[in-house]
Amino acid sequence: MAGNTFGQFFRITTAGESHGPANIVVIDGLPAGIPITIAEIQHDLDRRRPGQSKITSHRHESDEAAILSGLFDGKTTGTPLAILIRNADQRPGDYEEMKLKYRPGHADFTYEAKYGFRDYRGGGRASARETVTRVAAGAVAKKVLTSLNADIQVLAYVKQIGTISADIADPAAITPEQIEATIVRCPDSIAAKKMIDLIEQVHKERDSIGGLAEIIVRGIPAGWGEPVFDKLNAELAKAIMSIPAVTGVEFGVGFAAVSARGSENNDPFISTAAGIQTTTNHHGGIQGGISTGMPILIRCAVKPTSSIPREQQTVTSAGESATITVKGRHDPCLLPRFIPVAEAMVAIVLADHGLRQRQARI
Amino acid sequence: MAGNTFGQFFRITTAGESHGPANIVVIDGLPAGIPITIAEIQHDLDRRRPGQSKITSHRHESDEAAILSGLFDGKTTGTPLAILIRNADQRPGDYEEMKLKYRPGHADFTYEAKYGFRDYRGGGRASARETVTRVAAGAVAKKVLTSLNADIQVLAYVKQIGTISADIADPAAITPEQIEATIVRCPDSIAAKKMIDLIEQVHKERDSIGGLAEIIVRGIPAGWGEPVFDKLNAELAKAIMSIPAVTGVEFGVGFAAVSARGSENNDPFISTAAGIQTTTNHHGGIQGGISTGMPILIRCAVKPTSSIPREQQTVTSAGESATITVKGRHDPCLLPRFIPVAEAMVAIVLADHGLRQRQARI
Amino acid sequence: MAGNTFGQFFRITTAGESHGPANIVVIDGLPAGIPITIAEIQHDLDRRRPGQSKITSHRHESDEAAILSGLFDGKTTGTPLAILIRNADQRPGDYEEMKLKYRPGHADFTYEAKYGFRDYRGGGRASARETVTRVAAGAVAKKVLTSLNADIQVLAYVKQIGTISADIADPAAITPEQIEATIVRCPDSIAAKKMIDLIEQVHKERDSIGGLAEIIVRGIPAGWGEPVFDKLNAELAKAIMSIPAVTGVEFGVGFAAVSARGSENNDPFISTAAGIQTTTNHHGGIQGGISTGMPILIRCAVKPTSSIPREQQTVTSAGESATITVKGRHDPCLLPRFIPVAEAMVAIVLADHGLRQRQARI
Amino acid sequence: MAGNTFGQFFRITTAGESHGPANIVVIDGLPAGIPITIAEIQHDLDRRRPGQSKITSHRHESDEAAILSGLFDGKTTGTPLAILIRNADQRPGDYEEMKLKYRPGHADFTYEAKYGFRDYRGGGRASARETVTRVAAGAVAKKVLTSLNADIQVLAYVKQIGTISADIADPAAITPEQIEATIVRCPDSIAAKKMIDLIEQVHKERDSIGGLAEIIVRGIPAGWGEPVFDKLNAELAKAIMSIPAVTGVEFGVGFAAVSARGSENNDPFISTAAGIQTTTNHHGGIQGGISTGMPILIRCAVKPTSSIPREQQTVTSAGESATITVKGRHDPCLLPRFIPVAEAMVAIVLADHGLRQRQARI
């Protein structure tokens, strides 16, 4: 109702601020009988954690998850699964200036415009700290997906940082190992090296840089998604645009469709041993809002980190001109830690629609 | 639940197929006291209607709307407003081949994969015919918006067709008259002329062409949108991606953020006579998912019409190879009629969030 | 959101006023493949129709239903089913006095308090006219139920009118034929005769009388219902209390539990050829909010019709003392026409939970 | 979706089992600026706590609440408020027999029928332990109500235990002090004494006893509630029926309406200094699903505690006949601790509708 719940059948509700005691997610709608371990959740949380490499924020958050309910004998019980992640490394002093001034590129101004005041400690609810609950829920969603179909795999990776673009011959063939092989999470190791250098250079320049992520999903059978408003691509677009810093999203050929002809853009159907497929995949795995069985292909743009350690022009709550130099330990590029968050949100949407699809026929 | 309802506070539920008796929309959550006339609804329906110009489908649909409930003495009563639009010009014979074969680029295959069978008449529920209810609801949403703030204006226009791009000095200065001045709905009259020629050429070649739409919203005060999942941009992204044929959506600088630096992408705040604003609008009017009071700027890509009157490769329901030549009277380019649909969906999201914002403070 | 949608998986949205052009219901969430005919819907509408007997309102409404969408080749398609019922026998003149004065027992005052003004024609949305859409949706819900389990049967009947109480040896053995055998819909034919006499007497006295309905459901397997808030009895209670004129609802022993001991009220479990059952059914078929497989037993109280053709004390919108004599053709007792509405609401809740139960396990 | 979320605008989501680490509630939809203290929440939790008197369970639960989010500078921030209550006094050994046998009157059998297995420790999610989160949320709901209207007061009390009925001259005049004056929470001190004796007697007899609670709400202005499905009485009925052990609910005259005439049951309107009122309150404060401004009057029946320390007949999961003697420290009568839970659920519904009412007019 107020924006903190997502999904219909696999439904998550999250709470928590950057500098409060904890972040929490309640997952409702989980069918009984799905095996889940805390280690599986922790695995993805560790991929998102700050301080994981030289190109991410040096903050320390152990981000240890605790399951409070919904699990018995290692399996979901059908009742809600609650996961608690306590906040640790808070330095409120870092944020004192934020109390009075609006940080450019952040939600300080808009939260105050909306609510009349704001929790200014580290951005409060608007901080990307909240994505920790998305990742925890995403790990559970991945278990739902593999319970529905063992072949399903949701992978995200860095496609571009600044103007350095990875050369990916076939997105559908990328492996998790290739992605995790570099700290920037780009499976093209040559481009990855250049990307890391660029991020370090940008950091030295007290600046930040944007990037492009690509998400590929394999193993989704034909038929997932709903007509009209809850199209699979519409729901995925919302999920991805809801992640902090995302500025655009596209599916299949995406914006290249603008200058395409129908005769070249339509994907012809063929019969194969694996069933009906298309010879090309311009549509990116979704047609009419429903999965075709072809790999789902999504790309999204992520803006450069708004928190940069330079003096910027702004105003105070009272409307007076001021300058602000944002303190704290920020990522010079959001992409390496964005990857597990993107995977999580895509997995959450797909788990929801995988369960919804069980209602399609009597 | 099954994808036919959209919105929380301004909530629409639609029903109807391409070749059934009628399409209908029920709007719930309308506060009492909003003046609405059937003419206001009809105005936008007429902008979407087929047969409106030489570059749109030549089908004839009068698309006359009838209000069944929720209005008394010319004002909303607080109870649901139902709008009925009967279907008229159906030629079932045109679609007989579709019964057995899947049209490339359409949802024939995915609907059958989902539901086990399908209403093959004109694409059934998957036909863009359903957008007639979006436009009717959008006209009502616009009335909600102007009731909340008389200055709000939602405008969409064609920015690009194929590789012909319009030159728009300032999107925030575009007027409805400039948009409606050309049948292609591009406010740059020189580009519009070329676009029309291109569409006619493509039509002669029995092909179709894609395009880019730009949507600008003026007058939204700072503070609309919700934290975390129901961010204003996330909800807008879903709304736009749910329109048939959309392949991508971006806000503000959008995909250009990939190669931007934080120092150049951040928009500095300043105090003006009109309140706190930003000197630039790279963010496109939304920060942290909440409106800043700057114009909202959205772009979306629309693929070339899938229905083209040429032979294409496909398969039958039984999985046998076949060719299909899609009959019927289709738009060679979707953009001119897409414009009112895009406006409608944006207006629906904004009306929803305008009402939601009334709950932000006690 | 504004109270016109009901259900999660089997979800109905209704619109329409007493004296508007039509009432409409959109049913979303229907799985594909359920056979439905218009005759099945009309059958229940005819049981609710005014003018059906000497003890009901003499208004004439043909209440003919038209299906606008969601059905193809006689089966549901998975897309929303919309049913339209036009309003016919309106006599606006009957209601002119209502424009200024509040009818005692009606919602005239509360609607005006809520919305600032009201559609005074026949009570507008607050008229029991809206139950026509409940009955239409209920007929579809019954088809969902029998598709899930052919043995399911939802029956309601009159248990008491005034102080005349029916003698029902075994509610679980009642048949539809026994209920429809009398115009008052009481399966005890001796009591039915007395009830009819009483209603005619009350009518002559320009008064009205209340009654008690009993609802019995057979064939629901163990396991339907959700924990905590959406308990099956909680959802049924809401469904029944939402019907105009209901003042109370109870399950199993109901209010008699107040003076019972645990040792006598607990129902012992036993193993039978038909599975695990209880030797008694004080619990009325639901335990912990979930069905036990025993018959579900509900009773509800219905107040005497508020519209009575006598002078009553009231006030005008301006707050001045006045008297009102409600005109129109009203039922002296609501129960005979209430029965199909109660069945419909119970069937709608059960269809919803029957579908929900398909998500209980992976 | 799976029954663990309640409310539209004031929306609570709960998680937690009887013997898991904690119970938690997330409240979404809270407007910013409402002052709340942990002491206010703790006050109501203490009224529900076991071990509070000689006639309640002797279990020890400190039930200390911790606020995890959504509060800053003592006021709600507009973001979700999460409250954590850890479970303490667990004796798993007490429950070992429950692993194999179904306790009569409990949800052991139905949960297993639904989910295929169950968390048998203390009833898991089906234990009344979950009501701790209802009470915590209810305390917050009461703050919303007094923020909307300082005069609003939600009070519940015991009206009857077994056949001992309290003599309450005017429910609308009862005070919190009168209710809390006796450990049984009955404001008639003479009846209260008899009720306490009866409960002690029943406890000695290794049995349990039912009772009747009355809930009175003062200060709700006319206009709260929604048409058709979300009528205020319908939502209250659901809320109350969702509390464990409730078997019936009635409003105003309730079941007495069955034998009433319209001429006596209708409440005449009059003009008073305080506005339009009714001379009598048979309707119990709600007409057409919307509040009239008169006191809201609800009664509900609570069955005798199912857990009784005597041998009872049952079956095992394998379907074999067995006897069970339920161990543990149970309340011989649920009513004294039920009172704060009933108040909480009523407050939650009213807070929801108080916020909803802010959307009734443009």
PDB file of N, CA and C in Angstrom, chain B residues 148-203:
ATOM      1  N   LEU B 148      -6.576  17.720  -8.606  1.00  0.00           N
ATOM      2  CA  LEU B 148      -5.572  17.833  -7.542  1.00  0.00           C
ATOM      3  C   LEU B 148      -4.699  19.068  -7.733  1.00  0.00           C
ATOM      4  N   ASN B 149      -4.421  19.384  -8.989  1.00  0.00           N
ATOM      5  CA  ASN B 149      -3.542  20.504  -9.304  1.00  0.00           C
ATOM      6  C   ASN B 149      -3.823  20.927 -10.744  1.00  0.00           C
ATOM      7  N   ALA B 150      -4.401  22.091 -10.876  1.00  0.00           N
ATOM      8  CA  ALA B 150      -4.881  22.528 -12.193  1.00  0.00           C
ATOM      9  C   ALA B 150      -3.775  22.623 -13.235  1.00  0.00           C
ATOM     10  N   ASP B 151      -2.521  22.693 -12.786  1.00  0.00           N
ATOM     11  CA  ASP B 151      -1.407  22.893 -13.721  1.00  0.00           C
ATOM     12  C   ASP B 151      -0.888  21.606 -14.344  1.00  0.00           C
ATOM     13  N   ILE B 152      -1.351  20.465 -13.873  1.00  0.00           N
ATOM     14  CA  ILE B 152      -0.759  19.213 -14.354  1.00  0.00           C
ATOM     15  C   ILE B 152      -1.160  18.942 -15.797  1.00  0.00           C
ATOM     16  N   GLN B 153      -0.166  18.577 -16.588  1.00  0.00           N
ATOM     17  CA  GLN B 153      -0.406  18.250 -17.991  1.00  0.00           C
ATOM     18  C   GLN B 153       0.471  17.057 -18.371  1.00  0.00           C
ATOM     19  N   VAL B 154      -0.147  16.062 -18.962  1.00  0.00           N
ATOM     20  CA  VAL B 154       0.561  14.860 -19.406  1.00  0.00           C
ATOM     21  C   VAL B 154       0.540  14.840 -20.928  1.00  0.00           C
ATOM     22  N   LEU B 155       1.692  14.909 -21.537  1.00  0.00           N
ATOM     23  CA  LEU B 155       1.755  14.952 -23.002  1.00  0.00           C
ATOM     24  C   LEU B 155       2.737  13.923 -23.535  1.00  0.00           C
ATOM     25  N   ALA B 156       2.332  13.238 -24.579  1.00  0.00           N
ATOM     26  CA  ALA B 156       3.249  12.324 -25.271  1.00  0.00           C
ATOM     27  C   ALA B 156       3.315  12.721 -26.734  1.00  0.00           C
ATOM     28  N   TYR B 157       4.438  12.440 -27.339  1.00  0.00           N
ATOM     29  CA  TYR B 157       4.579  12.745 -28.769  1.00  0.00           C
ATOM     30  C   TYR B 157       5.623  11.825 -29.376  1.00  0.00           C
ATOM     31  N   VAL B 158       5.647  11.788 -30.696  1.00  0.00           N
ATOM     32  CA  VAL B 158       6.604  10.944 -31.411  1.00  0.00           C
ATOM     33  C   VAL B 158       7.933  11.674 -31.516  1.00  0.00           C
ATOM     34  N   LYS B 159       8.961  11.006 -31.056  1.00  0.00           N
ATOM     35  CA  LYS B 159      10.311  11.590 -31.083  1.00  0.00           C
ATOM     36  C   LYS B 159      11.100  11.054 -32.267  1.00  0.00           C
ATOM     37  N   GLN B 160      10.840   9.812 -32.648  1.00  0.00           N
ATOM     38  CA  GLN B 160      11.618   9.201 -33.734  1.00  0.00           C
ATOM     39  C   GLN B 160      10.808   8.092 -34.396  1.00  0.00           C
ATOM     40  N   ILE B 161      10.906   7.993 -35.715  1.00  0.00           N
ATOM     41  CA  ILE B 161      10.346   6.857 -36.465  1.00  0.00           C
ATOM     42  C   ILE B 161      11.489   6.327 -37.328  1.00  0.00           C
ATOM     43  N   GLY B 162      11.787   5.057 -37.234  1.00  0.00           N
ATOM     44  CA  GLY B 162      12.956   4.540 -37.946  1.00  0.00           C
ATOM     45  C   GLY B 162      14.166   5.344 -37.513  1.00  0.00           C
ATOM     46  N   THR B 163      14.880   5.944 -38.471  1.00  0.00           N
ATOM     47  CA  THR B 163      16.046   6.756 -38.083  1.00  0.00           C
ATOM     48  C   THR B 163      15.754   8.254 -38.170  1.00  0.00           C
ATOM     49  N   ILE B 164      14.503   8.595 -38.432  1.00  0.00           N
ATOM     50  CA  ILE B 164      14.132  10.017 -38.510  1.00  0.00           C
ATOM     51  C   ILE B 164      13.787  10.540 -37.128  1.00  0.00           C
ATOM     52  N   SER B 165      14.610  11.431 -36.632  1.00  0.00           N
ATOM     53  CA  SER B 165      14.448  11.907 -35.266  1.00  0.00           C
ATOM     54  C   SER B 165      13.992  13.362 -35.256  1.00  0.00           C
ATOM     55  N   ALA B 166      13.075  13.670 -34.378  1.00  0.00           N
ATOM     56  CA  ALA B 166      12.574  15.044 -34.275  1.00  0.00           C
ATOM     57  C   ALA B 166      13.569  15.907 -33.516  1.00  0.00           C
ATOM     58  N   ASP B 167      13.560  17.168 -33.844  1.00  0.00           N
ATOM     59  CA  ASP B 167      14.406  18.133 -33.153  1.00  0.00           C
ATOM     60  C   ASP B 167      13.503  18.910 -32.181  1.00  0.00           C
ATOM     61  N   ILE B 168      13.610  18.577 -30.905  1.00  0.00           N
ATOM     62  CA  ILE B 168      12.750  19.200 -29.896  1.00  0.00           C
ATOM     63  C   ILE B 168      13.644  20.020 -28.974  1.00  0.00           C
ATOM     64  N   ALA B 169      13.553  21.338 -29.095  1.00  0.00           N
ATOM     65  CA  ALA B 169      14.456  22.194 -28.314  1.00  0.00           C
ATOM     66  C   ALA B 169      14.218  21.996 -26.819  1.00  0.00           C
ATOM     67  N   ASP B 170      12.969  22.033 -26.424  1.00  0.00           N
ATOM     68  CA  ASP B 170      12.654  21.927 -24.993  1.00  0.00           C
ATOM     69  C   ASP B 170      11.381  21.110 -24.799  1.00  0.00           C
ATOM     70  N   PRO B 171      11.533  19.861 -24.426  1.00  0.00           N
ATOM     71  CA  PRO B 171      10.347  19.009 -24.255  1.00  0.00           C
ATOM     72  C   PRO B 171       9.321  19.643 -23.319  1.00  0.00           C
ATOM     73  N   ALA B 172       9.812  20.372 -22.322  1.00  0.00           N
ATOM     74  CA  ALA B 172       8.900  20.923 -21.322  1.00  0.00           C
ATOM     75  C   ALA B 172       8.038  22.048 -21.878  1.00  0.00           C
ATOM     76  N   ALA B 173       8.322  22.489 -23.119  1.00  0.00           N
ATOM     77  CA  ALA B 173       7.554  23.596 -23.695  1.00  0.00           C
ATOM     78  C   ALA B 173       6.556  23.151 -24.760  1.00  0.00           C
ATOM     79  N   ILE B 174       6.510  21.863 -25.022  1.00  0.00           N
ATOM     80  CA  ILE B 174       5.608  21.342 -26.073  1.00  0.00           C
ATOM     81  C   ILE B 174       4.138  21.557 -25.683  1.00  0.00           C
ATOM     82  N   THR B 175       3.297  21.861 -26.683  1.00  0.00           N
ATOM     83  CA  THR B 175       1.862  22.037 -26.417  1.00  0.00           C
ATOM     84  C   THR B 175       1.049  20.926 -27.083  1.00  0.00           C
ATOM     85  N   PRO B 176      -0.147  20.667 -26.575  1.00  0.00           N
ATOM     86  CA  PRO B 176      -1.024  19.662 -27.214  1.00  0.00           C
ATOM     87  C   PRO B 176      -1.291  20.014 -28.674  1.00  0.00           C
ATOM     88  N   GLU B 177      -1.416  21.288 -28.964  1.00  0.00           N
ATOM     89  CA  GLU B 177      -1.711  21.712 -30.337  1.00  0.00           C
ATOM     90  C   GLU B 177      -0.565  21.332 -31.272  1.00  0.00           C
ATOM     91  N   GLN B 178       0.673  21.509 -30.806  1.00  0.00           N
ATOM     92  CA  GLN B 178       1.823  21.135 -31.644  1.00  0.00           C
ATOM     93  C   GLN B 178       1.808  19.633 -31.936  1.00  0.00           C
ATOM     94  N   ILE B 179       1.408  18.864 -30.953  1.00  0.00           N
ATOM     95  CA  ILE B 179       1.388  17.409 -31.140  1.00  0.00           C
ATOM     96  C   ILE B 179       0.299  17.012 -32.126  1.00  0.00           C
ATOM     97  N   GLU B 180      -0.881  17.562 -31.954  1.00  0.00           N
ATOM     98  CA  GLU B 180      -2.013  17.181 -32.804  1.00  0.00           C
ATOM     99  C   GLU B 180      -1.963  17.831 -34.179  1.00  0.00           C
ATOM    100  N   ALA B 181      -0.977  18.703 -34.392  1.00  0.00           N
ATOM    101  CA  ALA B 181      -0.892  19.402 -35.681  1.00  0.00           C
ATOM    102  C   ALA B 181      -0.566  18.477 -36.846  1.00  0.00           C
ATOM    103  N   THR B 182       0.073  17.350 -36.552  1.00  0.00           N
ATOM    104  CA  THR B 182       0.394  16.409 -37.634  1.00  0.00           C
ATOM    105  C   THR B 182      -0.207  15.045 -37.316  1.00  0.00           C
ATOM    106  N   ILE B 183      -0.519  14.294 -38.362  1.00  0.00           N
ATOM    107  CA  ILE B 183      -1.172  12.995 -38.135  1.00  0.00           C
ATOM    108  C   ILE B 183      -0.238  11.972 -37.491  1.00  0.00           C
ATOM    109  N   VAL B 184       1.060  12.274 -37.512  1.00  0.00           N
ATOM    110  CA  VAL B 184       1.993  11.335 -36.878  1.00  0.00           C
ATOM    111  C   VAL B 184       2.239  11.699 -35.404  1.00  0.00           C
ATOM    112  N   ARG B 185       1.706  12.820 -35.002  1.00  0.00           N
ATOM    113  CA  ARG B 185       1.823  13.313 -33.612  1.00  0.00           C
ATOM    114  C   ARG B 185       3.275  13.591 -33.199  1.00  0.00           C
ATOM    115  N   CYS B 186       4.013  14.250 -34.155  1.00  0.00           N
ATOM    116  CA  CYS B 186       5.368  14.701 -33.860  1.00  0.00           C
ATOM    117  C   CYS B 186       5.375  16.224 -33.935  1.00  0.00           C
ATOM    118  N   PRO B 187       5.772  16.913 -32.866  1.00  0.00           N
ATOM    119  CA  PRO B 187       5.672  18.379 -32.833  1.00  0.00           C
ATOM    120  C   PRO B 187       6.703  19.091 -33.717  1.00  0.00           C
ATOM    121  N   ASP B 188       7.688  18.361 -34.226  1.00  0.00           N
ATOM    122  CA  ASP B 188       8.637  18.954 -35.186  1.00  0.00           C
ATOM    123  C   ASP B 188       8.044  18.717 -36.571  1.00  0.00           C
ATOM    124  N   SER B 189       7.475  19.779 -37.168  1.00  0.00           N
ATOM    125  CA  SER B 189       6.679  19.588 -38.385  1.00  0.00           C
ATOM    126  C   SER B 189       7.527  19.111 -39.565  1.00  0.00           C
ATOM    127  N   ILE B 190       8.789  19.496 -39.561  1.00  0.00           N
ATOM    128  CA  ILE B 190       9.650  19.064 -40.681  1.00  0.00           C
ATOM    129  C   ILE B 190       9.933  17.562 -40.564  1.00  0.00           C
ATOM    130  N   ALA B 191      10.310  17.136 -39.363  1.00  0.00           N
ATOM    131  CA  ALA B 191      10.536  15.698 -39.159  1.00  0.00           C
ATOM    132  C   ALA B 191       9.236  14.928 -39.379  1.00  0.00           C
ATOM    133  N   ALA B 192       8.129  15.509 -38.927  1.00  0.00           N
ATOM    134  CA  ALA B 192       6.829  14.834 -39.053  1.00  0.00           C
ATOM    135  C   ALA B 192       6.543  14.489 -40.508  1.00  0.00           C
ATOM    136  N   LYS B 193       6.812  15.437 -41.393  1.00  0.00           N
ATOM    137  CA  LYS B 193       6.583  15.220 -42.822  1.00  0.00           C
ATOM    138  C   LYS B 193       7.386  14.009 -43.306  1.00  0.00           C
ATOM    139  N   LYS B 194       8.651  13.952 -42.906  1.00  0.00           N
ATOM    140  CA  LYS B 194       9.504  12.823 -43.316  1.00  0.00           C
ATOM    141  C   LYS B 194       9.010  11.515 -42.720  1.00  0.00           C
ATOM    142  N   MET B 195       8.572  11.587 -41.489  1.00  0.00           N
ATOM    143  CA  MET B 195       8.063  10.372 -40.825  1.00  0.00           C
ATOM    144  C   MET B 195       6.838   9.825 -41.559  1.00  0.00           C
ATOM    145  N   ILE B 196       5.950  10.717 -41.928  1.00  0.00           N
ATOM    146  CA  ILE B 196       4.734  10.298 -42.644  1.00  0.00           C
ATOM    147  C   ILE B 196       5.106   9.650 -43.974  1.00  0.00           C
ATOM    148  N   ASP B 197       6.032  10.265 -44.659  1.00  0.00           N
ATOM    149  CA  ASP B 197       6.495   9.682 -45.933  1.00  0.00           C
ATOM    150  C   ASP B 197       7.079   8.296 -45.704  1.00  0.00           C
ATOM    151  N   LEU B 198       7.885   8.177 -44.665  1.00  0.00           N
ATOM    152  CA  LEU B 198       8.514   6.884 -44.373  1.00  0.00           C
ATOM    153  C   LEU B 198       7.453   5.822 -44.084  1.00  0.00           C
ATOM    154  N   ILE B 199       6.471   6.190 -43.283  1.00  0.00           N
ATOM    155  CA  ILE B 199       5.430   5.215 -42.930  1.00  0.00           C
ATOM    156  C   ILE B 199       4.667   4.779 -44.183  1.00  0.00           C
ATOM    157  N   GLU B 200       4.381   5.722 -45.056  1.00  0.00           N
ATOM    158  CA  GLU B 200       3.684   5.360 -46.297  1.00  0.00           C
ATOM    159  C   GLU B 200       4.549   4.447 -47.166  1.00  0.00           C
ATOM    160  N   GLN B 201       5.821   4.748 -47.181  1.00  0.00           N
ATOM    161  CA  GLN B 201       6.751   3.930 -47.962  1.00  0.00           C
ATOM    162  C   GLN B 201       6.811   2.504 -47.406  1.00  0.00           C
ATOM    163  N   VAL B 202       6.942   2.409 -46.117  1.00  0.00           N
ATOM    164  CA  VAL B 202       7.013   1.109 -45.450  1.00  0.00           C
ATOM    165  C   VAL B 202       5.727   0.311 -45.719  1.00  0.00           C
ATOM    166  N   HIS B 203       4.607   1.007 -45.685  1.00  0.00           N
ATOM    167  CA  HIS B 203       3.317   0.351 -45.928  1.00  0.00           C
ATOM    168  C   HIS B 203       3.278  -0.227 -47.338  1.00  0.00           C
TER     169      HIS B 203
END
